[in-house]
CSV table of C-alpha atoms and ligand atoms in Angstrom, one decimal:
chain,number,residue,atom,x,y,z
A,1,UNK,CA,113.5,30.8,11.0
A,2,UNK,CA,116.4,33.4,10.9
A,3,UNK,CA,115.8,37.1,11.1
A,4,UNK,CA,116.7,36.6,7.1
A,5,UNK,CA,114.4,34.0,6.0
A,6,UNK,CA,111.8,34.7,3.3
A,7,UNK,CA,108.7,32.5,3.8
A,8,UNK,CA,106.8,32.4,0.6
A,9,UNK,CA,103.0,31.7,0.5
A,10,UNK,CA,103.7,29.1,-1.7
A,11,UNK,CA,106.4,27.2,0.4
A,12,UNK,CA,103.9,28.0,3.7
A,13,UNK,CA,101.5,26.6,1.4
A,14,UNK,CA,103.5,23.3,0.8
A,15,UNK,CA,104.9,23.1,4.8
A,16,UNK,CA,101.3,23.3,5.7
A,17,UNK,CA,100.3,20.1,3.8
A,18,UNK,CA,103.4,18.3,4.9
A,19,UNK,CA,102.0,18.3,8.3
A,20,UNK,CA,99.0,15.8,7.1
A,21,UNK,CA,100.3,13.0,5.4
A,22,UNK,CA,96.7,12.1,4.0
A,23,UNK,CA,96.9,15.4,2.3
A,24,UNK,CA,96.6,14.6,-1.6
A,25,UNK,CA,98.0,18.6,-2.6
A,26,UNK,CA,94.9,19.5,-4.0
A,27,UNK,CA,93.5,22.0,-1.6
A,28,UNK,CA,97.5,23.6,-1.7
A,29,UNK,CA,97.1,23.4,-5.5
A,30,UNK,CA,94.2,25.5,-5.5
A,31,UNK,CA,95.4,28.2,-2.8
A,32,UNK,CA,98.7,28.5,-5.0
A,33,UNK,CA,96.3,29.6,-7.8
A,34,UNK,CA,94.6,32.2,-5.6
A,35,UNK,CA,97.7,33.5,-5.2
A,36,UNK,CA,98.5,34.1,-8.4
A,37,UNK,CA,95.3,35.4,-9.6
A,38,UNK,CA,95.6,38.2,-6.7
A,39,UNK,CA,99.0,39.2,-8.1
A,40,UNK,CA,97.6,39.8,-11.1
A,41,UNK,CA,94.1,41.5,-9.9
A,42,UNK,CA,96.8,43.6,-7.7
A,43,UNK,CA,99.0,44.6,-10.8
A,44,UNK,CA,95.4,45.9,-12.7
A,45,UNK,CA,94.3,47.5,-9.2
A,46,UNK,CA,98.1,49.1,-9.1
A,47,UNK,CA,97.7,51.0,-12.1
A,48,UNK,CA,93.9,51.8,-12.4
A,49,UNK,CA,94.3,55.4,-11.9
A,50,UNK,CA,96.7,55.2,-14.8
A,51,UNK,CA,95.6,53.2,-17.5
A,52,UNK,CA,91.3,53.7,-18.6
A,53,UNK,CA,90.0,50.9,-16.6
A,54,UNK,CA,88.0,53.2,-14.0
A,55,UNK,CA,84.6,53.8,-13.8
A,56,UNK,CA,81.9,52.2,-14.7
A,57,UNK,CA,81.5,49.8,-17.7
A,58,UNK,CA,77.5,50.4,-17.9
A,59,UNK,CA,76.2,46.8,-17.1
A,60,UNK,CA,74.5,46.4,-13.9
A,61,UNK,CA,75.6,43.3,-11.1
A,62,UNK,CA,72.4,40.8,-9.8
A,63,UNK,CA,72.1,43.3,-7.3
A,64,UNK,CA,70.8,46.1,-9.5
A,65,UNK,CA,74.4,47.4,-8.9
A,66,UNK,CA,76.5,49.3,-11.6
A,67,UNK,CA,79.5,47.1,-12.3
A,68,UNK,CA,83.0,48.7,-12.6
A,69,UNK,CA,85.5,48.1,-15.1
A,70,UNK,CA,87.8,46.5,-12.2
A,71,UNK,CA,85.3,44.1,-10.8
A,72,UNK,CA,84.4,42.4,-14.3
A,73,UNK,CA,88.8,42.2,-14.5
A,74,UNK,CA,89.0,40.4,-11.5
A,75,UNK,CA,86.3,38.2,-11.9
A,76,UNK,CA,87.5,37.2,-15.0
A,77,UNK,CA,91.1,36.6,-13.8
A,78,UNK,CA,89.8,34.6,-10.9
A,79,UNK,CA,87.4,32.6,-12.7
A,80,UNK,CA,90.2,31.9,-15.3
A,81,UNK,CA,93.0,30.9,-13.3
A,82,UNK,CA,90.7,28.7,-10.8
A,83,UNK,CA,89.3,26.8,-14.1
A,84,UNK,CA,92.9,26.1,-15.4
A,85,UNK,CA,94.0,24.9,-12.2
A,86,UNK,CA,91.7,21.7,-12.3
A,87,UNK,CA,90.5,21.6,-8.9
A,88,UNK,CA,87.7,23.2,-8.8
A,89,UNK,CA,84.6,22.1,-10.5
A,90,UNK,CA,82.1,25.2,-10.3
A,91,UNK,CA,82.5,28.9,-9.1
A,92,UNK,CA,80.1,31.1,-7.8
A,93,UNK,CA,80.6,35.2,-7.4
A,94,UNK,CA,78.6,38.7,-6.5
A,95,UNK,CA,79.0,39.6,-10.1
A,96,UNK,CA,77.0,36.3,-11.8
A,97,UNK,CA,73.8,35.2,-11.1
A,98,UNK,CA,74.0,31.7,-11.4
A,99,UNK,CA,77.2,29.5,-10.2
A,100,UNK,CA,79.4,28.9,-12.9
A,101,UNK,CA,79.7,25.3,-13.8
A,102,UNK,CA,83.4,23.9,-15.6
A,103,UNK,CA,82.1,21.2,-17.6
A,104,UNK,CA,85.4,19.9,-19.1
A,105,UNK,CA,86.7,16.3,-18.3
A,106,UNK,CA,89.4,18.2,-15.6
A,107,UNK,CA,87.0,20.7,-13.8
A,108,UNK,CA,84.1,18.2,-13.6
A,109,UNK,CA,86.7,15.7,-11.5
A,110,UNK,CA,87.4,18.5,-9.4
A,111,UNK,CA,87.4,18.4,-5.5
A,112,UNK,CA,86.0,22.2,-4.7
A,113,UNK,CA,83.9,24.8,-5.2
A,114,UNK,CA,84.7,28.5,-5.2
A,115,UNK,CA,82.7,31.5,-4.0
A,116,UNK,CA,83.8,34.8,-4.3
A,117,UNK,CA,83.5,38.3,-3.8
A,118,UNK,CA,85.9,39.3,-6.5
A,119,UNK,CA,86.2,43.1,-5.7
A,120,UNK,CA,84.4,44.1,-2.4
A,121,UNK,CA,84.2,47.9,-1.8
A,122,UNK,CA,83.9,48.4,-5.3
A,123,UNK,CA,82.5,52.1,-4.7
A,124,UNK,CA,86.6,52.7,-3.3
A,125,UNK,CA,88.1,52.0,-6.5
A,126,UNK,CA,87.5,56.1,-8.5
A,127,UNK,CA,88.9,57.1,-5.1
A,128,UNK,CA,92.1,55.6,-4.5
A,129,UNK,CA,91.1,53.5,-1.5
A,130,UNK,CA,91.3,50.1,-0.5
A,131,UNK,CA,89.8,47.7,-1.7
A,132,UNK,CA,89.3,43.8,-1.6
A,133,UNK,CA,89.2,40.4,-2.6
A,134,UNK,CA,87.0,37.8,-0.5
A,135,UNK,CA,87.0,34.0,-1.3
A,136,UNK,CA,85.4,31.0,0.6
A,137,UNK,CA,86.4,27.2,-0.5
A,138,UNK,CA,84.0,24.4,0.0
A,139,UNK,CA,84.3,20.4,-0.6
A,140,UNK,CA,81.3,19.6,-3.4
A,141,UNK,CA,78.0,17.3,-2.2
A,142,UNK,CA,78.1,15.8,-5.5
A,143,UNK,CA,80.5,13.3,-6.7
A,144,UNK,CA,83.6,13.9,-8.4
A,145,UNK,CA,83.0,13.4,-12.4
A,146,UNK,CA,79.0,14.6,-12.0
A,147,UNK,CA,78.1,18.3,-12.7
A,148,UNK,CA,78.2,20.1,-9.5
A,149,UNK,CA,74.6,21.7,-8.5
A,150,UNK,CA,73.5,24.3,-6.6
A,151,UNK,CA,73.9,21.9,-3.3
A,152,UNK,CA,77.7,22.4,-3.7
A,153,UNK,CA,77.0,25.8,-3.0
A,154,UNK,CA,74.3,25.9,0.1
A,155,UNK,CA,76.2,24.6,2.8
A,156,UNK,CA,77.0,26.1,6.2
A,157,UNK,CA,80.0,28.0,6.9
A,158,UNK,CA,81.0,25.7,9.1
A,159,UNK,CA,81.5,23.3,6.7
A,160,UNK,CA,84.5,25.9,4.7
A,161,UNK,CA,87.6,24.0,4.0
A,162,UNK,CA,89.4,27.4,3.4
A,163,UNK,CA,88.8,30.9,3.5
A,164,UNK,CA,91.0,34.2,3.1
A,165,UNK,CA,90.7,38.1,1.6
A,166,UNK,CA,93.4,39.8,-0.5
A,167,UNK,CA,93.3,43.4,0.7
A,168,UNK,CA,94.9,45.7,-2.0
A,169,UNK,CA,95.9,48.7,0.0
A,170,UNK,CA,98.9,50.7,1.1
A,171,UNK,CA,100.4,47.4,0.4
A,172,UNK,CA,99.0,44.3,-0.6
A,173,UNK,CA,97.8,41.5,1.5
A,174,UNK,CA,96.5,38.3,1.5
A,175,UNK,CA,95.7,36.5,4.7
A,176,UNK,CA,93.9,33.0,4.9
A,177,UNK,CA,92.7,30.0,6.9
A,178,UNK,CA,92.2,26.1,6.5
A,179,UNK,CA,91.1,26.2,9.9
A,180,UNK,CA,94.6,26.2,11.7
A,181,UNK,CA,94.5,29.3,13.0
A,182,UNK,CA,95.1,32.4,10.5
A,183,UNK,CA,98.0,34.0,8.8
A,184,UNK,CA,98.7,36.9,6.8
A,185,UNK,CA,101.1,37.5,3.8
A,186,UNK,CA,102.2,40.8,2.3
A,187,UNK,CA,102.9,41.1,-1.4
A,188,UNK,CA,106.6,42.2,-1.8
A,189,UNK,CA,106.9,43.6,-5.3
A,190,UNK,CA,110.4,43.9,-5.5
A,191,UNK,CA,110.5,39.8,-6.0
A,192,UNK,CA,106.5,39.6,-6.8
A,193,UNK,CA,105.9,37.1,-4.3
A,194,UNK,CA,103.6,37.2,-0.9
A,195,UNK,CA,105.4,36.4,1.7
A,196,UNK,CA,104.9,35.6,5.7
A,197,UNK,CA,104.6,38.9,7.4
A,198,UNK,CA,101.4,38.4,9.9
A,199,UNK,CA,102.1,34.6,11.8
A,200,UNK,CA,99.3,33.6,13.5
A,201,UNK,CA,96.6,36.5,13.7
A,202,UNK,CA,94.9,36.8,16.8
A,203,UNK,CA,91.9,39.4,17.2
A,204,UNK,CA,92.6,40.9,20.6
A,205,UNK,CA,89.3,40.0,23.0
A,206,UNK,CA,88.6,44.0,23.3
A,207,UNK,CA,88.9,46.9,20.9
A,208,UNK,CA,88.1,50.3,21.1
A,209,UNK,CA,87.3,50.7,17.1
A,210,UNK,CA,83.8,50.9,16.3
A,211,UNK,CA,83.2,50.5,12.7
A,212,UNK,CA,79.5,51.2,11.1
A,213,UNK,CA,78.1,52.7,8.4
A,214,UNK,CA,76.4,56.2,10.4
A,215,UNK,CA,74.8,57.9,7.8
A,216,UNK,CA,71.6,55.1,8.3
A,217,UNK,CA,71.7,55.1,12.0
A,218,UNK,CA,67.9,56.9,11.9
A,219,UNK,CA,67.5,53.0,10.3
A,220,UNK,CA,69.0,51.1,12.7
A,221,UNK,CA,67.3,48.9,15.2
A,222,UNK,CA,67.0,50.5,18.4
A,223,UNK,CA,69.2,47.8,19.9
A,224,UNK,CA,72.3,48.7,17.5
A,225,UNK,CA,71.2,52.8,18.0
A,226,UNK,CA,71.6,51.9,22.0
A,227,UNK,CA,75.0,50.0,21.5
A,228,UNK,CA,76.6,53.1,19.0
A,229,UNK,CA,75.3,55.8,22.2
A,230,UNK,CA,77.3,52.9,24.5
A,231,UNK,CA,80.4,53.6,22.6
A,232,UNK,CA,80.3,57.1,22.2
A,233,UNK,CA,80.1,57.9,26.1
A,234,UNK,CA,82.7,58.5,28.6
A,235,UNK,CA,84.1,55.6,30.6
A,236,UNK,CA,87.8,55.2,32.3
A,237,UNK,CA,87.5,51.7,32.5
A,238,UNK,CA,86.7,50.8,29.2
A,239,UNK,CA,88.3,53.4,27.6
A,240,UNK,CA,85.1,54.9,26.1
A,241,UNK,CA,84.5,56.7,24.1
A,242,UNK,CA,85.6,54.4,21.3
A,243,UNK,CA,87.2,55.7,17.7
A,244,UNK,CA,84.7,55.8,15.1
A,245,UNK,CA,86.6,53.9,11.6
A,246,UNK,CA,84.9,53.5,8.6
A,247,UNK,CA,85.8,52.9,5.7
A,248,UNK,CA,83.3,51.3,3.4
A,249,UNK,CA,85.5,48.3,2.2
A,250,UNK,CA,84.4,45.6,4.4
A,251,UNK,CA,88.0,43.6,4.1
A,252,UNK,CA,89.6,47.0,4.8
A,253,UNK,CA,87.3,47.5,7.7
A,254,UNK,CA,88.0,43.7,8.7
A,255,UNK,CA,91.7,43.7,8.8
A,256,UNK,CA,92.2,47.3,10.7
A,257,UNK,CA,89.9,45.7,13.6
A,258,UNK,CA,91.4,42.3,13.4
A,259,UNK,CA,95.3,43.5,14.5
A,260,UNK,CA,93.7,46.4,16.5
A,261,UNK,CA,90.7,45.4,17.9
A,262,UNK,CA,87.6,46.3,17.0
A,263,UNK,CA,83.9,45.3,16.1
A,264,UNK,CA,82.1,45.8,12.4
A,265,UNK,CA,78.7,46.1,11.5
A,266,UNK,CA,76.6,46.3,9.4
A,267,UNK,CA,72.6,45.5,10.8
A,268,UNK,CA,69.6,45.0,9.1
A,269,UNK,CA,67.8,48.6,7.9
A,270,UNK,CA,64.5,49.7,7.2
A,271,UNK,CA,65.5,49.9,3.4
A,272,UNK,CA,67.7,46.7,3.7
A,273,UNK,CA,65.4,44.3,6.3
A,274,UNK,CA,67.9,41.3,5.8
A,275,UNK,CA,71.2,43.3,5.9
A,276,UNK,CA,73.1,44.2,3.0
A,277,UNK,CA,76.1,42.0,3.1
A,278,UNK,CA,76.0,38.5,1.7
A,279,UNK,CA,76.3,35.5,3.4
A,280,UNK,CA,77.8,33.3,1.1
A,281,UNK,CA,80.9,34.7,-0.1
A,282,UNK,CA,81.3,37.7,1.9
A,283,UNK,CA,80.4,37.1,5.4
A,284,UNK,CA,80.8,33.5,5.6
A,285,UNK,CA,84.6,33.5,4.8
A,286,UNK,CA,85.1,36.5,7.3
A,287,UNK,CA,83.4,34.7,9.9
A,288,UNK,CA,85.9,31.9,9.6
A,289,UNK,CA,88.7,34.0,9.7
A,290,UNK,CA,87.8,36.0,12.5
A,291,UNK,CA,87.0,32.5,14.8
A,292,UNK,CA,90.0,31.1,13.1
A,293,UNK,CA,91.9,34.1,15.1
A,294,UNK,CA,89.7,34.0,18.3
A,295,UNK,CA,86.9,36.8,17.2
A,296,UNK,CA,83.2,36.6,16.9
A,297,UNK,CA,80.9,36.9,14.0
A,298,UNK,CA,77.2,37.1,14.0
A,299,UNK,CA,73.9,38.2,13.1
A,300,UNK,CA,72.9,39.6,16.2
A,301,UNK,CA,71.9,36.6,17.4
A,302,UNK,CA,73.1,33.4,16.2
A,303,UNK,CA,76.5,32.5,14.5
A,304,UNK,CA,77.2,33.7,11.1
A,305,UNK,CA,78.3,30.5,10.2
A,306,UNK,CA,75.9,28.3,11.4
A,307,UNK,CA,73.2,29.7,9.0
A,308,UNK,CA,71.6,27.4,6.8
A,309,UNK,CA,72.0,29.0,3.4
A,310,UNK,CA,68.7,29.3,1.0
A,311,UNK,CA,70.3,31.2,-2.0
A,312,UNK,CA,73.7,32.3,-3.7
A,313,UNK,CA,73.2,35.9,-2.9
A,314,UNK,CA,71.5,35.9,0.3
A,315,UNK,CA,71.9,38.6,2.7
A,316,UNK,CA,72.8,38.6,6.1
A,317,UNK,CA,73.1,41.8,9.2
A,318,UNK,CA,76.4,41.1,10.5
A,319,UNK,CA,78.8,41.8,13.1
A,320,UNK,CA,82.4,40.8,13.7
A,321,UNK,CA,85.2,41.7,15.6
A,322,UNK,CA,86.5,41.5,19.3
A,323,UNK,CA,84.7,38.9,21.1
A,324,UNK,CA,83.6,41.1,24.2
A,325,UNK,CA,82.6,43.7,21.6
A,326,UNK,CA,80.4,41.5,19.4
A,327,UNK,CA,79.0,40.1,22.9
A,328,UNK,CA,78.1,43.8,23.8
A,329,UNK,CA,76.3,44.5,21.2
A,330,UNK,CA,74.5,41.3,20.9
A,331,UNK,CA,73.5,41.7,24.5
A,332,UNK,CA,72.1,45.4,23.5
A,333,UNK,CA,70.2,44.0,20.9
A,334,UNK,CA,68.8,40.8,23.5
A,335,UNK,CA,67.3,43.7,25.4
A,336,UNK,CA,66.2,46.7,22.9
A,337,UNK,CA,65.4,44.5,19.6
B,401,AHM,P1,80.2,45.7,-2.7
B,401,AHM,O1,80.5,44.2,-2.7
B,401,AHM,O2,79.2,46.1,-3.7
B,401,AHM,O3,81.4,46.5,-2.8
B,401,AHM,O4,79.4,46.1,-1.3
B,401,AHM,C1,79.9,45.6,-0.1
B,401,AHM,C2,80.5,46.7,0.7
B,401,AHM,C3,81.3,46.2,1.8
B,401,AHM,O5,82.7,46.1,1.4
B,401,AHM,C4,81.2,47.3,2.8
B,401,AHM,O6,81.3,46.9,4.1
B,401,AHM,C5,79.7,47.8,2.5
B,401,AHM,O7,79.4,47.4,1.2
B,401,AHM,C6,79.6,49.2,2.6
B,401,AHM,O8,78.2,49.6,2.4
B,401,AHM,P2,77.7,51.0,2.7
B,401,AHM,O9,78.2,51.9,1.6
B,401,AHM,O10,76.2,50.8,2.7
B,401,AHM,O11,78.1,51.4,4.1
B,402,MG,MG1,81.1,43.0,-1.8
């Protein structure tokens, strides 16, 4: 590659298969497709403050959570352009209760499922600050041609095929996996494509970026309350006290700790006993981009992706980052609960 040469996502996309032969395009289909759908979430997200699509459209989410005008947008843009692209047969997101099931002759012979997180840090998007996109790609249980069920859905995050965010911020980003390692894309608008920026992410093994939600620490456990005093104090040799960065867009928070180094999290609360985040399609796909660039993610105690899923929108404490860091804390919690 010259210093002048452009790499698309879509012709890193296509290189990518060409290494395996076996490779039928489908998976590269489907990526190509999440590509576009972000440039056009980005283009709504771009002009939000200018057109009448803040605030809140007055539905509620499954959570119980008020639904902006933004998040139904991008859920509908995703859902459309992954049901015209044929290979996936059902969808599931944060704003639907149920998975969505494409029960047309094309969809039903698709390969994947989708899960999604269409706009995470949705309480960012009055303000001005970033927000993202969160996707996770599984192959179906079921056979191809049979209605996909909610098996599709439930199945360990080890078994992703893909996974990536779009992070719509000072500039927009997409960065992904298919479990070669991770790389990162930044949308040039000049020519409207995302192109190779970030080649081969890899989280540096320390950080000194703690990045937590502080306004519940009375909630924490005493384990995570012990780790947070740990970083605040004065140390040489680990350069402690660490920064405190929070931002309240998990993909936001993510991304600044993956290049820098750095550890999220977000435990279980007394108000929120299984953790607020959910596994499916928010942690799940981090966790396998942060392993895919040598990080950790957890819930304190076992690996994120190794939980056995129950339901679409369970929840999950979690905590990601800088190996050594997530080891730290999960050693504080070992001995303080
Ligand atoms: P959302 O999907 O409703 O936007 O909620 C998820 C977000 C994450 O992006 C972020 O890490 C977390 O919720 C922030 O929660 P809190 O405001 O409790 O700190
Ligand atoms: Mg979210």
């Amino acid at each position: 590659m010259n210093q002048y040469e452009v790499i698309t996502l879509n012709e890193f996309i296509l290189e990518s298969q060409s290494q395996f032969p076996q490779a039928e395009g489908d998976l590269s289909h489907l990526l190509h497709h999440v590509g576009t759908a972000a440039k056009i979430v980005n283009r709504e997200v771009n002009k939000a403050g200018l057109v009448d699509i803040l605030g809140e459209i007055g539905t509620c989410n499954v959570q119980g959570e008020d639904q902006k005008k933004l998040d139904i947008f991008a859920n509908d843009h995703f859902i459309n352009s992954l049901h015209s692209c044929g290979e996936v047969c059902a969808i599931a997101s944060e704003e639907n209760e149920s998975f969505i099931l494409f029960d047309d002759d094309m969809a039903r012979n698709g390969k994947y499922v989708f899960l999604m997180d269409p706009l995470d840090g949705s309480s960012n998007i009055d303000v001005n600050v970033s927000i993202g996109t969160i996707f996770s790609i599984y192959k179906r249980k079921t056979k191809q041609g049979e209605k996909a069920t909610m098996e599709d859905f439930l199945q360990p995050g080890t078994e992703q095929v893909a996974a990536g965010y779009i992070l719509y911020g000072s500039s927009t980003m997409l960065v992904y996996t298919t479990g070669q390692g991770i790389n990162g894309f930044t949308l040039d608008p000049s020519i409207g494509e995302f192109c190779l920026s970030h080649k081969k992410i890899k989280s540096p093994e320390d950080g000194i970026i703690y990045s937590i939600n502080e306004g519940n620490y009375l909630k924490f456990p005493a384990g995570v309350k012990q780790y947070i005093k740990y970083c605040q104090e004065k140390d040489v040799d680990t350069q402690r006290p660490y920064s405190s960065r929070y931002i309240g867009s998990l993909v936001s928070d993510v991304h600044r700790n993956l290049l820098k180094g750095g550890i999220f999290m977000y435990p279980i609360t007394e108000s929120a006993p299984k953790g607020k985040l959910r596994l499916l399609y928010e942690c799940n796909p981090i966790a396998f981009i942060i392993e895919q660039a040598g990080g950790k993610a957890t819930d304190g105690h076992k690996r994120t992706m190794e939980i056995k899923p129950s339901s679409l929108h369970q929840r999950t404490p979690f905590y990601c980052g800088s190996t050594n860091m997530v080891n730290k804390v999960e050693e504080f919690i070992r001995v303080f609960g």
